[in-house]
Amino acid sequence: MNEENNMYLSDQAMGALMMALQKSLMEQSDIVPVLKAFKFRLSEGGLMVMNPPTVKLDDSSQEDY
């Protein structure tokens, strides 16, 4: 196999993957549509995700101290 054709996830792409997993777990939703929607770009550091998921926290879930 030709090593020149191999691609790897950048740290940013790995973070995007972990955010997708976290979002899926928090919302109890399917992760597949999020992963299928990822748009990748090759950079010197590896594959980058151009549209990483965002996780929104509900302010009402925070406790007052």
CSV table of N, CA and C in Angstrom, one decimal:
chain,number,residue,atom,x,y,z
A,1,MET,N,0.8,-1.2,0.0
A,1,MET,CA,0.0,0.0,0.0
A,1,MET,C,0.9,1.2,0.0
A,2,ASN,N,0.5,2.2,-0.7
A,2,ASN,CA,1.3,3.4,-0.9
A,2,ASN,C,1.1,4.4,0.3
A,3,GLU,N,2.1,4.7,1.0
A,3,GLU,CA,2.0,5.5,2.2
A,3,GLU,C,1.7,7.0,1.9
A,4,GLU,N,2.0,7.4,0.7
A,4,GLU,CA,1.7,8.8,0.3
A,4,GLU,C,0.2,9.1,0.2
A,5,ASN,N,-0.6,8.1,0.0
A,5,ASN,CA,-2.1,8.3,-0.1
A,5,ASN,C,-2.8,8.2,1.3
A,6,ASN,N,-2.1,7.9,2.3
A,6,ASN,CA,-2.7,7.8,3.7
A,6,ASN,C,-3.0,9.2,4.2
A,7,MET,N,-4.2,9.3,4.9
A,7,MET,CA,-4.6,10.6,5.5
A,7,MET,C,-4.9,10.3,7.0
A,8,TYR,N,-4.7,11.3,7.8
A,8,TYR,CA,-4.9,11.2,9.2
A,8,TYR,C,-5.7,12.3,9.7
A,9,LEU,N,-6.4,12.1,10.8
A,9,LEU,CA,-7.2,13.2,11.4
A,9,LEU,C,-6.3,14.2,12.2
A,10,SER,N,-6.5,15.4,12.0
A,10,SER,CA,-5.8,16.4,12.8
A,10,SER,C,-6.3,16.4,14.2
A,11,ASP,N,-5.6,17.1,15.1
A,11,ASP,CA,-6.2,17.3,16.4
A,11,ASP,C,-7.5,18.0,16.4
A,12,GLN,N,-7.7,18.9,15.5
A,12,GLN,CA,-9.0,19.6,15.4
A,12,GLN,C,-10.1,18.7,15.0
A,13,ALA,N,-9.8,17.8,14.0
A,13,ALA,CA,-10.8,16.9,13.5
A,13,ALA,C,-11.1,15.8,14.6
A,14,MET,N,-10.1,15.4,15.4
A,14,MET,CA,-10.4,14.5,16.5
A,14,MET,C,-11.3,15.2,17.5
A,15,GLY,N,-11.0,16.5,17.8
A,15,GLY,CA,-11.9,17.2,18.7
A,15,GLY,C,-13.3,17.3,18.2
A,16,ALA,N,-13.5,17.6,16.9
A,16,ALA,CA,-14.8,17.6,16.3
A,16,ALA,C,-15.5,16.3,16.4
A,17,LEU,N,-14.8,15.2,16.2
A,17,LEU,CA,-15.4,13.9,16.4
A,17,LEU,C,-15.8,13.7,17.9
A,18,MET,N,-15.0,14.1,18.8
A,18,MET,CA,-15.4,14.0,20.2
A,18,MET,C,-16.6,14.8,20.6
A,19,MET,N,-16.6,16.0,20.0
A,19,MET,CA,-17.8,16.9,20.2
A,19,MET,C,-19.1,16.3,19.7
A,20,ALA,N,-19.0,15.7,18.5
A,20,ALA,CA,-20.1,15.0,17.9
A,20,ALA,C,-20.6,13.9,18.8
A,21,LEU,N,-19.7,13.1,19.4
A,21,LEU,CA,-20.0,12.1,20.3
A,21,LEU,C,-20.7,12.6,21.6
A,22,GLN,N,-20.1,13.7,22.1
A,22,GLN,CA,-20.7,14.3,23.3
A,22,GLN,C,-22.1,14.8,23.1
A,23,LYS,N,-22.2,15.5,21.9
A,23,LYS,CA,-23.6,16.0,21.6
A,23,LYS,C,-24.6,14.9,21.4
A,24,SER,N,-24.2,13.8,20.8
A,24,SER,CA,-25.0,12.7,20.6
A,24,SER,C,-25.5,12.1,21.9
A,25,LEU,N,-24.5,12.0,22.9
A,25,LEU,CA,-24.8,11.4,24.2
A,25,LEU,C,-25.8,12.4,25.0
A,26,MET,N,-25.4,13.7,25.0
A,26,MET,CA,-26.2,14.6,25.7
A,26,MET,C,-27.7,14.7,25.2
A,27,GLU,N,-27.8,14.7,23.9
A,27,GLU,CA,-29.2,14.8,23.3
A,27,GLU,C,-29.8,13.5,23.0
A,28,GLN,N,-29.1,12.4,23.4
A,28,GLN,CA,-29.6,11.0,23.1
A,28,GLN,C,-30.1,10.9,21.7
A,29,SER,N,-29.2,11.3,20.8
A,29,SER,CA,-29.6,11.3,19.3
A,29,SER,C,-28.5,10.5,18.6
A,30,ASP,N,-28.9,10.2,17.3
A,30,ASP,CA,-28.0,9.4,16.4
A,30,ASP,C,-26.8,10.3,16.0
A,31,ILE,N,-25.6,9.7,16.1
A,31,ILE,CA,-24.4,10.4,15.7
A,31,ILE,C,-24.2,10.4,14.2
A,32,VAL,N,-24.7,9.4,13.5
A,32,VAL,CA,-24.5,9.2,12.1
A,32,VAL,C,-24.7,10.4,11.2
A,33,PRO,N,-25.9,11.1,11.3
A,33,PRO,CA,-26.1,12.2,10.5
A,33,PRO,C,-25.1,13.3,10.7
A,34,VAL,N,-24.6,13.5,11.9
A,34,VAL,CA,-23.6,14.5,12.2
A,34,VAL,C,-22.3,14.2,11.5
A,35,LEU,N,-21.9,12.9,11.6
A,35,LEU,CA,-20.6,12.4,11.0
A,35,LEU,C,-20.7,12.5,9.5
A,36,LYS,N,-21.9,12.1,8.9
A,36,LYS,CA,-22.0,12.2,7.5
A,36,LYS,C,-22.0,13.6,6.9
A,37,ALA,N,-22.4,14.6,7.7
A,37,ALA,CA,-22.4,16.0,7.3
A,37,ALA,C,-21.0,16.6,7.4
A,38,PHE,N,-20.1,16.0,8.0
A,38,PHE,CA,-18.7,16.6,8.1
A,38,PHE,C,-18.2,16.9,6.7
A,39,LYS,N,-17.6,18.1,6.6
A,39,LYS,CA,-16.9,18.5,5.4
A,39,LYS,C,-15.4,18.6,5.8
A,40,PHE,N,-14.6,17.9,5.0
A,40,PHE,CA,-13.2,17.8,5.4
A,40,PHE,C,-12.3,18.6,4.4
A,41,ARG,N,-11.2,19.1,4.9
A,41,ARG,CA,-10.2,19.7,4.1
A,41,ARG,C,-8.8,19.2,4.5
A,42,LEU,N,-8.0,18.9,3.6
A,42,LEU,CA,-6.6,18.4,3.9
A,42,LEU,C,-5.7,19.6,4.2
A,43,SER,N,-5.0,19.5,5.3
A,43,SER,CA,-4.1,20.5,5.7
A,43,SER,C,-2.7,19.9,6.0
A,44,GLU,N,-1.7,20.6,6.3
A,44,GLU,CA,-0.4,20.1,6.7
A,44,GLU,C,-0.5,19.2,8.0
A,45,GLY,N,-1.5,19.5,8.8
A,45,GLY,CA,-1.6,18.8,10.1
A,45,GLY,C,-2.5,17.6,10.0
A,46,GLY,N,-3.1,17.4,8.8
A,46,GLY,CA,-4.0,16.2,8.6
A,46,GLY,C,-5.4,16.7,8.2
A,47,LEU,N,-6.4,15.9,8.2
A,47,LEU,CA,-7.7,16.3,7.8
A,47,LEU,C,-8.3,17.2,8.8
A,48,MET,N,-8.9,18.3,8.4
A,48,MET,CA,-9.6,19.2,9.2
A,48,MET,C,-11.1,19.2,8.9
A,49,VAL,N,-11.9,19.4,10.0
A,49,VAL,CA,-13.4,19.4,9.8
A,49,VAL,C,-13.8,20.9,9.7
A,50,MET,N,-14.4,21.2,8.6
A,50,MET,CA,-14.7,22.6,8.3
A,50,MET,C,-16.0,23.0,9.0
A,51,ASN,N,-16.8,22.1,9.4
A,51,ASN,CA,-18.1,22.4,10.0
A,51,ASN,C,-18.3,21.6,11.3
A,52,PRO,N,-17.4,21.8,12.3
A,52,PRO,CA,-17.5,21.0,13.6
A,52,PRO,C,-18.9,21.3,14.3
A,53,PRO,N,-19.4,20.3,15.0
A,53,PRO,CA,-20.6,20.5,15.7
A,53,PRO,C,-20.5,21.5,16.9
A,54,THR,N,-21.6,22.1,17.3
A,54,THR,CA,-21.5,22.9,18.5
A,54,THR,C,-22.4,22.3,19.5
A,55,VAL,N,-22.1,22.4,20.8
A,55,VAL,CA,-22.9,21.9,21.9
A,55,VAL,C,-23.4,23.1,22.7
A,56,LYS,N,-24.7,23.2,22.8
A,56,LYS,CA,-25.3,24.3,23.5
A,56,LYS,C,-25.8,23.8,24.9
A,57,LEU,N,-25.4,24.5,25.9
A,57,LEU,CA,-25.8,24.1,27.3
A,57,LEU,C,-27.0,25.0,27.7
A,58,ASP,N,-28.0,24.3,28.4
A,58,ASP,CA,-29.1,25.0,28.9
A,58,ASP,C,-28.8,25.7,30.2
A,59,ASP,N,-29.0,27.0,30.3
A,59,ASP,CA,-28.6,27.8,31.5
A,59,ASP,C,-29.4,27.3,32.7
A,60,SER,N,-30.6,26.8,32.5
A,60,SER,CA,-31.5,26.3,33.6
A,60,SER,C,-30.9,25.1,34.3
A,61,SER,N,-30.0,24.4,33.7
A,61,SER,CA,-29.4,23.2,34.3
A,61,SER,C,-28.3,23.5,35.3
A,62,GLN,N,-27.9,24.8,35.3
A,62,GLN,CA,-26.8,25.1,36.3
A,62,GLN,C,-27.4,25.4,37.7
A,63,GLU,N,-26.8,25.0,38.7
A,63,GLU,CA,-27.2,25.2,40.0
A,63,GLU,C,-26.7,26.5,40.6
A,64,ASP,N,-27.5,27.2,41.4
A,64,ASP,CA,-27.0,28.4,42.1
A,64,ASP,C,-26.2,28.1,43.3
A,65,TYR,N,-25.1,28.7,43.4
A,65,TYR,CA,-24.2,28.4,44.6
A,65,TYR,C,-24.1,29.6,45.5
